[in-house]
């Protein structure tokens, strides 16, 4: 069964460093999302992406964040200058049509645990 | 008012019992509702989706939706220790159908 993959599974970085989190969505999916979950807190929406541009972003997704689909398969989240409070699990998700229904949903990747020291 | 509210638990039930998980949401416009299961340190795993009022059954799981009351529930019959996890209620929102999650209810099934 196709699945969303994410690399790395765990990233440790120093405060102020740039990190790039990578995702490979399911191959025929067109809508891509990033969510994050700070330890012990709820899963929060960061950004949605369709047709090579951001469709929607949350208040969390400030100028330090950017997303890109550099080729036909990868979808990346870049944090330009990491802060301690960026430590969280980051989940990538994809859906085929973007219309949630009985025939489509968002499939989540396994996540990248980001630790900022 | 939180957009999606859940009792954080823990909800403790004996093996074989029915576990009942509840969720309320604030935006009447939402049309799609989801229950995800999340094991510690893992990603959310979709277990049920529901789009219209009433009940939807899938194996041991039944989702119930009442749009008038803005209420979604999940029943787990014949609970097993492997069902012990955090159950996340999620509501789709907006033009891009992003998911808004509740804080989750921790379910502990006692052998």
PDB file of N, CA and C in Angstrom, chain A residues 50-85:
ATOM      1  N   UNK A  50      -0.557  23.345  -2.947  1.00  0.00           N
ATOM      2  CA  UNK A  50      -1.174  22.745  -4.125  1.00  0.00           C
ATOM      3  C   UNK A  50      -0.699  23.487  -5.351  1.00  0.00           C
ATOM      4  N   UNK A  51      -0.435  22.759  -6.402  1.00  0.00           N
ATOM      5  CA  UNK A  51      -0.062  23.368  -7.675  1.00  0.00           C
ATOM      6  C   UNK A  51       1.142  24.297  -7.518  1.00  0.00           C
ATOM      7  N   UNK A  52       2.101  23.810  -6.745  1.00  0.00           N
ATOM      8  CA  UNK A  52       3.370  24.515  -6.551  1.00  0.00           C
ATOM      9  C   UNK A  52       3.264  25.851  -5.834  1.00  0.00           C
ATOM     10  N   UNK A  53       2.200  26.009  -5.069  1.00  0.00           N
ATOM     11  CA  UNK A  53       2.149  27.215  -4.251  1.00  0.00           C
ATOM     12  C   UNK A  53       1.396  26.949  -2.958  1.00  0.00           C
ATOM     13  N   UNK A  54       1.658  27.813  -1.985  1.00  0.00           N
ATOM     14  CA  UNK A  54       0.979  27.698  -0.712  1.00  0.00           C
ATOM     15  C   UNK A  54      -0.492  28.053  -0.891  1.00  0.00           C
ATOM     16  N   UNK A  55      -1.360  27.164  -0.411  1.00  0.00           N
ATOM     17  CA  UNK A  55      -2.793  27.411  -0.465  1.00  0.00           C
ATOM     18  C   UNK A  55      -3.282  28.121   0.785  1.00  0.00           C
ATOM     19  N   UNK A  56      -2.749  27.719   1.900  1.00  0.00           N
ATOM     20  CA  UNK A  56      -3.161  28.285   3.179  1.00  0.00           C
ATOM     21  C   UNK A  56      -2.037  28.078   4.185  1.00  0.00           C
ATOM     22  N   UNK A  57      -1.870  29.005   5.091  1.00  0.00           N
ATOM     23  CA  UNK A  57      -0.889  28.841   6.149  1.00  0.00           C
ATOM     24  C   UNK A  57      -1.453  29.347   7.459  1.00  0.00           C
ATOM     25  N   UNK A  58      -0.955  28.785   8.543  1.00  0.00           N
ATOM     26  CA  UNK A  58      -1.439  29.181   9.856  1.00  0.00           C
ATOM     27  C   UNK A  58      -0.573  30.315  10.401  1.00  0.00           C
ATOM     28  N   UNK A  59      -0.988  30.823  11.555  1.00  0.00           N
ATOM     29  CA  UNK A  59      -0.220  31.891  12.215  1.00  0.00           C
ATOM     30  C   UNK A  59       1.168  31.396  12.624  1.00  0.00           C
ATOM     31  N   UNK A  60       1.291  30.101  12.847  1.00  0.00           N
ATOM     32  CA  UNK A  60       2.584  29.538  13.237  1.00  0.00           C
ATOM     33  C   UNK A  60       3.586  29.671  12.089  1.00  0.00           C
ATOM     34  N   UNK A  61       3.113  29.563  10.891  1.00  0.00           N
ATOM     35  CA  UNK A  61       3.956  29.521   9.693  1.00  0.00           C
ATOM     36  C   UNK A  61       4.394  30.935   9.350  1.00  0.00           C
ATOM     37  N   UNK A  62       5.403  31.401  10.080  1.00  0.00           N
ATOM     38  CA  UNK A  62       5.866  32.774   9.848  1.00  0.00           C
ATOM     39  C   UNK A  62       7.016  32.785   8.842  1.00  0.00           C
ATOM     40  N   UNK A  63       7.717  33.900   8.754  1.00  0.00           N
ATOM     41  CA  UNK A  63       8.759  34.061   7.732  1.00  0.00           C
ATOM     42  C   UNK A  63       9.936  33.107   7.902  1.00  0.00           C
ATOM     43  N   UNK A  64      10.031  32.476   9.052  1.00  0.00           N
ATOM     44  CA  UNK A  64      11.116  31.521   9.269  1.00  0.00           C
ATOM     45  C   UNK A  64      10.857  30.197   8.554  1.00  0.00           C
ATOM     46  N   UNK A  65       9.624  29.979   8.160  1.00  0.00           N
ATOM     47  CA  UNK A  65       9.245  28.721   7.528  1.00  0.00           C
ATOM     48  C   UNK A  65       9.079  28.916   6.019  1.00  0.00           C
ATOM     49  N   UNK A  66       9.410  27.885   5.276  1.00  0.00           N
ATOM     50  CA  UNK A  66       9.095  27.885   3.852  1.00  0.00           C
ATOM     51  C   UNK A  66       8.899  26.433   3.412  1.00  0.00           C
ATOM     52  N   UNK A  67       8.156  26.279   2.340  1.00  0.00           N
ATOM     53  CA  UNK A  67       7.941  24.944   1.772  1.00  0.00           C
ATOM     54  C   UNK A  67       8.276  24.994   0.295  1.00  0.00           C
ATOM     55  N   UNK A  68       8.610  23.820  -0.206  1.00  0.00           N
ATOM     56  CA  UNK A  68       9.010  23.739  -1.601  1.00  0.00           C
ATOM     57  C   UNK A  68       8.755  22.319  -2.112  1.00  0.00           C
ATOM     58  N   UNK A  69       8.445  22.251  -3.400  1.00  0.00           N
ATOM     59  CA  UNK A  69       8.375  20.950  -4.057  1.00  0.00           C
ATOM     60  C   UNK A  69       9.452  21.001  -5.145  1.00  0.00           C
ATOM     61  N   UNK A  70      10.670  20.649  -4.779  1.00  0.00           N
ATOM     62  CA  UNK A  70      11.804  20.882  -5.683  1.00  0.00           C
ATOM     63  C   UNK A  70      11.808  19.987  -6.914  1.00  0.00           C
ATOM     64  N   UNK A  71      11.112  18.859  -6.855  1.00  0.00           N
ATOM     65  CA  UNK A  71      11.031  17.963  -7.999  1.00  0.00           C
ATOM     66  C   UNK A  71       9.667  17.289  -7.963  1.00  0.00           C
ATOM     67  N   UNK A  72       9.480  16.260  -8.753  1.00  0.00           N
ATOM     68  CA  UNK A  72       8.162  15.642  -8.838  1.00  0.00           C
ATOM     69  C   UNK A  72       7.768  14.766  -7.673  1.00  0.00           C
ATOM     70  N   UNK A  73       8.718  14.553  -6.741  1.00  0.00           N
ATOM     71  CA  UNK A  73       8.389  13.617  -5.679  1.00  0.00           C
ATOM     72  C   UNK A  73       8.556  14.176  -4.273  1.00  0.00           C
ATOM     73  N   UNK A  74       9.495  15.080  -4.071  1.00  0.00           N
ATOM     74  CA  UNK A  74       9.764  15.559  -2.716  1.00  0.00           C
ATOM     75  C   UNK A  74       8.964  16.802  -2.364  1.00  0.00           C
ATOM     76  N   UNK A  75       8.697  16.935  -1.082  1.00  0.00           N
ATOM     77  CA  UNK A  75       8.014  18.114  -0.534  1.00  0.00           C
ATOM     78  C   UNK A  75       8.767  18.451   0.750  1.00  0.00           C
ATOM     79  N   UNK A  76       9.312  19.657   0.811  1.00  0.00           N
ATOM     80  CA  UNK A  76      10.190  19.979   1.935  1.00  0.00           C
ATOM     81  C   UNK A  76       9.644  21.118   2.775  1.00  0.00           C
ATOM     82  N   UNK A  77      10.005  21.089   4.034  1.00  0.00           N
ATOM     83  CA  UNK A  77       9.737  22.176   4.973  1.00  0.00           C
ATOM     84  C   UNK A  77      11.082  22.670   5.471  1.00  0.00           C
ATOM     85  N   UNK A  78      11.335  23.952   5.291  1.00  0.00           N
ATOM     86  CA  UNK A  78      12.580  24.547   5.754  1.00  0.00           C
ATOM     87  C   UNK A  78      12.275  25.496   6.895  1.00  0.00           C
ATOM     88  N   UNK A  79      13.073  25.379   7.937  1.00  0.00           N
ATOM     89  CA  UNK A  79      13.039  26.361   9.026  1.00  0.00           C
ATOM     90  C   UNK A  79      14.369  27.078   8.975  1.00  0.00           C
ATOM     91  N   UNK A  80      14.300  28.384   8.757  1.00  0.00           N
ATOM     92  CA  UNK A  80      15.512  29.139   8.426  1.00  0.00           C
ATOM     93  C   UNK A  80      16.440  29.291   9.619  1.00  0.00           C
ATOM     94  N   UNK A  81      15.937  29.651  10.741  1.00  0.00           N
ATOM     95  CA  UNK A  81      16.749  29.893  11.936  1.00  0.00           C
ATOM     96  C   UNK A  81      15.982  29.312  13.118  1.00  0.00           C
ATOM     97  N   UNK A  82      16.321  28.101  13.478  1.00  0.00           N
ATOM     98  CA  UNK A  82      15.511  27.377  14.452  1.00  0.00           C
ATOM     99  C   UNK A  82      15.567  27.996  15.839  1.00  0.00           C
ATOM    100  N   UNK A  83      14.433  27.877  16.537  1.00  0.00           N
ATOM    101  CA  UNK A  83      14.327  28.333  17.913  1.00  0.00           C
ATOM    102  C   UNK A  83      14.053  27.107  18.791  1.00  0.00           C
ATOM    103  N   UNK A  84      14.261  27.273  20.080  1.00  0.00           N
ATOM    104  CA  UNK A  84      13.987  26.174  21.002  1.00  0.00           C
ATOM    105  C   UNK A  84      12.549  25.697  20.877  1.00  0.00           C
ATOM    106  N   UNK A  85      11.637  26.651  20.690  1.00  0.00           N
ATOM    107  CA  UNK A  85      10.218  26.305  20.626  1.00  0.00           C
ATOM    108  C   UNK A  85       9.801  25.620  19.330  1.00  0.00           C
TER     109      UNK A  85
END
